[in-house]
CSV table of C-alpha atoms and ligand atoms in Angstrom, one decimal:
chain,number,residue,atom,x,y,z
A,1,MET,CA,0.0,0.0,0.2
A,2,ASN,CA,1.2,3.5,-0.6
A,3,SER,CA,1.9,6.0,2.0
A,4,ILE,CA,3.4,8.9,3.5
A,5,HIS,CA,6.6,7.5,5.0
A,6,THR,CA,7.6,10.4,6.7
A,7,ALA,CA,4.5,10.7,8.7
A,8,LYS,CA,4.7,10.2,12.7
A,9,PRO,CA,4.3,7.8,14.6
A,10,TYR,CA,4.6,5.8,11.6
A,11,PRO,CA,3.9,5.8,7.7
A,12,TYR,CA,0.3,7.0,6.9
A,13,PRO,CA,-1.6,5.0,4.5
A,14,LEU,CA,-2.6,6.6,1.1
A,15,PRO,CA,-5.8,4.8,0.2
A,16,ASN,CA,-7.2,4.0,-3.3
A,17,ASN,CA,-10.2,6.4,-2.8
A,18,LYS,CA,-9.4,9.9,-2.6
A,19,PRO,CA,-8.0,11.6,0.7
A,20,CYS,CA,-10.0,14.8,1.6
A,21,LEU,CA,-8.4,18.0,2.6
A,22,VAL,CA,-10.4,19.5,5.5
A,23,ILE,CA,-9.8,23.2,6.2
A,24,ILE,CA,-11.0,24.4,9.8
A,25,ASP,CA,-12.2,27.7,10.7
A,26,MET,CA,-9.9,30.0,8.2
A,27,GLN,CA,-12.4,32.7,8.7
A,28,LYS,CA,-11.4,36.4,9.3
A,29,ASP,CA,-12.8,35.9,12.7
A,30,PHE,CA,-9.9,34.4,14.0
A,31,VAL,CA,-7.0,35.7,11.7
A,32,GLU,CA,-8.1,39.2,11.4
A,33,PRO,CA,-8.0,42.2,13.9
A,34,GLY,CA,-12.0,43.0,15.3
A,35,GLY,CA,-13.3,39.3,15.2
A,36,PHE,CA,-14.0,36.8,17.8
A,37,GLY,CA,-10.4,35.7,18.2
A,38,GLU,CA,-9.3,39.4,19.3
A,39,SER,CA,-12.4,39.8,21.5
A,40,LEU,CA,-11.0,36.8,23.5
A,41,GLY,CA,-7.7,38.7,24.1
A,42,ASN,CA,-5.6,37.1,21.6
A,43,ASP,CA,-3.1,38.5,19.2
A,44,VAL,CA,-4.8,37.0,15.8
A,45,SER,CA,-1.6,37.8,13.4
A,46,VAL,CA,0.4,34.8,15.1
A,47,LEU,CA,-1.9,32.5,13.0
A,48,ARG,CA,-1.6,34.0,9.7
A,49,LYS,CA,2.1,32.4,9.2
A,50,ILE,CA,0.3,29.3,8.1
A,51,ILE,CA,-1.5,30.8,5.0
A,52,PRO,CA,1.2,30.3,2.5
A,53,ASN,CA,2.0,26.8,3.7
A,54,LEU,CA,-2.1,25.9,3.6
A,55,LEU,CA,-2.5,27.8,0.1
A,56,ASP,CA,0.4,25.2,-1.3
A,57,LEU,CA,-1.4,22.3,0.1
A,58,LEU,CA,-4.9,23.7,-1.1
A,59,THR,CA,-3.4,24.2,-4.5
A,60,CYS,CA,-2.1,20.5,-4.5
A,61,PHE,CA,-5.4,19.1,-3.8
A,62,ARG,CA,-7.3,21.2,-6.4
A,63,LYS,CA,-4.6,20.1,-8.9
A,64,LEU,CA,-4.8,16.5,-8.5
A,65,GLY,CA,-8.9,16.8,-8.1
A,66,LEU,CA,-9.1,15.5,-4.4
A,67,PRO,CA,-12.0,16.6,-2.4
A,68,VAL,CA,-11.7,19.9,-0.1
A,69,ILE,CA,-14.1,20.7,2.6
A,70,HIS,CA,-13.8,24.1,4.3
A,71,THR,CA,-15.6,24.8,7.6
A,72,ARG,CA,-16.5,28.1,9.5
A,73,GLU,CA,-17.6,28.3,13.3
A,74,ALA,CA,-20.6,30.2,12.8
A,75,HIS,CA,-24.2,31.0,14.2
A,76,ASN,CA,-27.5,31.9,12.5
A,77,ASP,CA,-28.9,35.6,13.0
A,78,GLU,CA,-31.2,34.5,15.7
A,79,LEU,CA,-28.4,32.9,17.6
A,80,SER,CA,-30.9,29.9,18.3
A,81,ASP,CA,-28.1,27.5,17.4
A,82,CYS,CA,-25.8,28.7,20.1
A,83,PRO,CA,-26.2,27.8,23.8
A,84,PRO,CA,-26.4,30.7,26.1
A,85,SER,CA,-23.2,29.1,28.0
A,86,LYS,CA,-21.3,29.7,24.7
A,87,ILE,CA,-22.6,33.4,24.8
A,88,ALA,CA,-21.5,34.3,28.4
A,89,ARG,CA,-18.2,32.5,28.4
A,90,GLY,CA,-15.3,34.5,28.5
A,91,ASN,CA,-14.8,37.8,29.7
A,92,SER,CA,-15.1,39.9,26.7
A,93,THR,CA,-16.8,43.3,26.0
A,94,LEU,CA,-18.0,42.0,22.4
A,95,LYS,CA,-19.8,38.6,22.8
A,96,ILE,CA,-21.0,36.5,20.5
A,97,GLY,CA,-23.8,38.1,18.3
A,98,ASP,CA,-22.6,41.6,19.1
A,99,GLU,CA,-21.8,44.2,16.7
A,100,GLY,CA,-17.9,44.2,15.9
A,101,PRO,CA,-15.8,46.2,13.3
A,102,MET,CA,-16.3,43.1,10.8
A,103,GLY,CA,-20.1,42.8,11.5
A,104,ARG,CA,-22.0,40.7,14.3
A,105,ILE,CA,-19.3,38.3,16.1
A,106,LEU,CA,-19.4,34.8,14.9
A,107,VAL,CA,-22.7,35.3,12.8
A,108,SER,CA,-22.8,33.6,9.5
A,109,SER,CA,-24.0,36.5,7.6
A,110,SER,CA,-21.1,39.1,8.7
A,111,ASP,CA,-18.0,39.9,7.0
A,112,GLY,CA,-15.9,38.6,9.9
A,113,ASN,CA,-17.4,35.2,9.3
A,114,GLN,CA,-16.3,34.8,5.6
A,115,ILE,CA,-13.0,32.6,5.1
A,116,ILE,CA,-9.9,34.8,4.4
A,117,PRO,CA,-9.7,35.9,0.5
A,118,GLU,CA,-6.3,33.8,0.3
A,119,LEU,CA,-8.1,30.4,1.0
A,120,ALA,CA,-11.6,31.4,-0.4
A,121,PRO,CA,-13.4,28.2,-1.4
A,122,ILE,CA,-14.2,27.6,-5.0
A,123,GLU,CA,-17.3,25.9,-6.8
A,124,GLY,CA,-17.7,22.4,-5.6
A,125,GLU,CA,-16.0,22.7,-2.2
A,126,PRO,CA,-18.5,22.4,0.4
A,127,VAL,CA,-18.3,24.8,3.3
A,128,ILE,CA,-19.9,23.4,6.7
A,129,LEU,CA,-21.3,25.8,8.9
A,130,LYS,CA,-20.6,24.5,12.3
A,131,PRO,CA,-21.9,26.0,15.8
A,132,GLY,CA,-19.5,24.1,18.0
A,133,LYS,CA,-16.0,23.7,18.1
A,134,GLY,CA,-16.0,20.2,16.6
A,135,ALA,CA,-17.2,19.8,12.8
A,136,PHE,CA,-19.5,17.0,13.3
A,137,HIS,CA,-21.9,18.4,16.0
A,138,ASN,CA,-25.2,19.7,14.4
A,139,THR,CA,-23.7,19.9,11.1
A,140,ASN,CA,-24.2,17.9,7.8
A,141,PHE,CA,-20.3,16.8,7.5
A,142,SER,CA,-20.8,13.1,8.2
A,143,LYS,CA,-23.3,13.2,5.3
A,144,ILE,CA,-20.9,15.1,3.1
A,145,LEU,CA,-18.0,12.8,3.7
A,146,THR,CA,-20.2,9.6,3.3
A,147,SER,CA,-21.2,11.1,-0.3
A,148,LEU,CA,-17.5,11.8,-0.9
A,149,ASN,CA,-16.8,7.9,0.2
A,150,ALA,CA,-13.8,9.6,2.4
A,151,SER,CA,-12.0,7.5,4.9
A,152,HIS,CA,-9.0,9.5,5.1
A,153,LEU,CA,-8.9,13.1,6.5
A,154,ILE,CA,-6.2,15.6,6.3
A,155,PHE,CA,-6.7,18.2,9.0
A,156,THR,CA,-5.5,22.0,8.7
A,157,GLY,CA,-6.7,25.2,10.0
A,158,VAL,CA,-7.2,27.0,13.2
A,159,THR,CA,-7.1,26.8,16.5
A,160,THR,CA,-4.9,23.6,16.8
A,161,GLU,CA,-6.0,22.9,20.3
A,162,VAL,CA,-9.5,23.8,20.1
A,163,CYS,CA,-11.8,23.2,16.6
A,164,VAL,CA,-9.0,21.2,14.9
A,165,GLN,CA,-8.1,18.9,17.4
A,166,THR,CA,-11.9,18.9,18.6
A,167,SER,CA,-13.0,17.7,15.1
A,168,MET,CA,-10.0,15.3,14.7
A,169,ARG,CA,-10.8,13.5,17.6
A,170,GLU,CA,-14.5,13.2,16.6
A,171,ALA,CA,-13.4,11.8,13.2
A,172,ASN,CA,-11.0,9.6,15.0
A,173,ASP,CA,-13.8,8.1,17.0
A,174,ARG,CA,-16.0,7.7,13.7
A,175,GLY,CA,-13.2,5.5,11.9
A,176,TYR,CA,-11.5,8.0,10.0
A,177,GLU,CA,-7.8,8.1,9.7
A,178,CYS,CA,-6.6,11.2,10.4
A,179,LEU,CA,-3.5,13.4,9.6
A,180,LEU,CA,-2.7,16.5,11.2
A,181,VAL,CA,-0.6,19.0,9.3
A,182,ASP,CA,2.0,20.7,11.6
A,183,ASP,CA,2.8,23.6,9.4
A,184,CYS,CA,-1.0,24.3,8.3
A,185,THR,CA,-2.3,24.6,11.5
A,186,GLU,CA,-1.7,27.2,14.4
A,187,SER,CA,-2.8,28.1,18.1
A,188,TYR,CA,-2.5,31.4,19.9
A,189,PHE,CA,-0.4,29.4,22.4
A,190,PRO,CA,2.7,27.7,20.7
A,191,GLU,CA,2.8,25.5,23.6
A,192,PHE,CA,-0.8,24.3,23.2
A,193,LYS,CA,0.1,23.6,19.7
A,194,LYS,CA,2.9,21.5,20.5
A,195,SER,CA,1.2,19.5,23.3
A,196,THR,CA,-1.4,18.7,20.7
A,197,ILE,CA,0.6,17.4,18.2
A,198,ASP,CA,2.3,15.3,21.0
A,199,MET,CA,-0.9,14.2,22.1
A,200,VAL,CA,-2.2,13.1,18.6
A,201,ILE,CA,0.7,10.8,17.9
A,202,ALA,CA,1.6,9.5,21.6
A,203,GLN,CA,0.5,5.9,22.3
A,204,GLY,CA,1.1,4.6,18.7
A,205,GLY,CA,-1.0,7.2,17.0
A,206,ILE,CA,-4.0,7.5,19.5
A,207,VAL,CA,-5.7,9.9,17.5
A,208,GLY,CA,-4.0,10.0,14.3
A,209,TRP,CA,-0.8,11.1,12.6
A,210,VAL,CA,1.2,14.2,12.0
A,211,ASP,CA,3.4,15.5,9.2
A,212,GLN,CA,4.7,18.7,7.2
A,213,SER,CA,2.8,19.8,4.2
A,214,GLU,CA,6.1,19.5,2.0
A,215,ASN,CA,6.3,15.8,2.7
A,216,ILE,CA,2.4,15.4,2.0
A,217,ILE,CA,2.4,17.2,-1.2
A,218,SER,CA,5.5,15.1,-2.4
A,219,ALA,CA,3.7,11.8,-1.5
A,220,LEU,CA,0.3,13.1,-2.9
A,221,GLU,CA,1.7,14.0,-6.3
A,222,ASP,CA,3.5,10.6,-6.6
A,223,VAL,CA,0.2,8.7,-5.8
A,224,TYR,CA,-2.6,10.5,-7.5
A,225,GLU,CA,-1.0,12.5,-10.1
B,301,LIG,N1,-10.4,30.4,20.6
B,301,LIG,C1,-10.0,29.5,20.0
B,301,LIG,O1,-8.8,29.2,20.3
B,301,LIG,N2,-10.7,28.8,19.0
B,301,LIG,C2,-12.0,29.0,18.8
B,301,LIG,O2,-12.9,29.7,19.6
B,301,LIG,N3,-12.7,28.5,17.8
B,301,LIG,C3,-11.5,27.7,16.7
B,301,LIG,O3,-10.8,27.1,17.1
B,301,LIG,N4,-11.9,27.7,15.5
């Protein structure tokens, strides 16, 4: 069987069906000033360094005709999909649903909720609007993965220990073979990113695998071109 032999903790198998790129929450809310991320007290500029690597990986998937799925952490205008506990959490002056510099915080119709232009979805790429940190909770993610006959998911996006890790763990529990891309995911807290990566590959890959985008691109080109 083909594999990405550089992956940790051991080679990541590449299937005969198509692996799927999952890009978690690369929306303005988390990487641009004035959004949800900054309202929580974070320096959002630290997340931007993954954009060029992620664009290279996305370009590779598109070129090879492999599926790409985007997610956004998003709520409807009425916030009927947002538990009061989520709105109340944190000590920010700007809460979910409040009017901020990029429109209402974390509301799907606002400018701040859109994916950054560099990584904007193209026609045919599903965008999952997820009200939770995980991509499966109250979404059609499972249905889309089934329709794509997906078994192998390559996870990227922000933030590593919150929405990316939650989604990857949910996928792992559902039987998907999950690979986290080290240089295509970022956290506001470098130590949390490192710990997440350590946790994923500990105990023989208890949650999945980790590798760098350069190795993944080169293996995908070898196998699927
Ligand atoms: N706060 C934080 O680190 N993350 C989130 O609230 N959502 C995502 O990770 N997308």
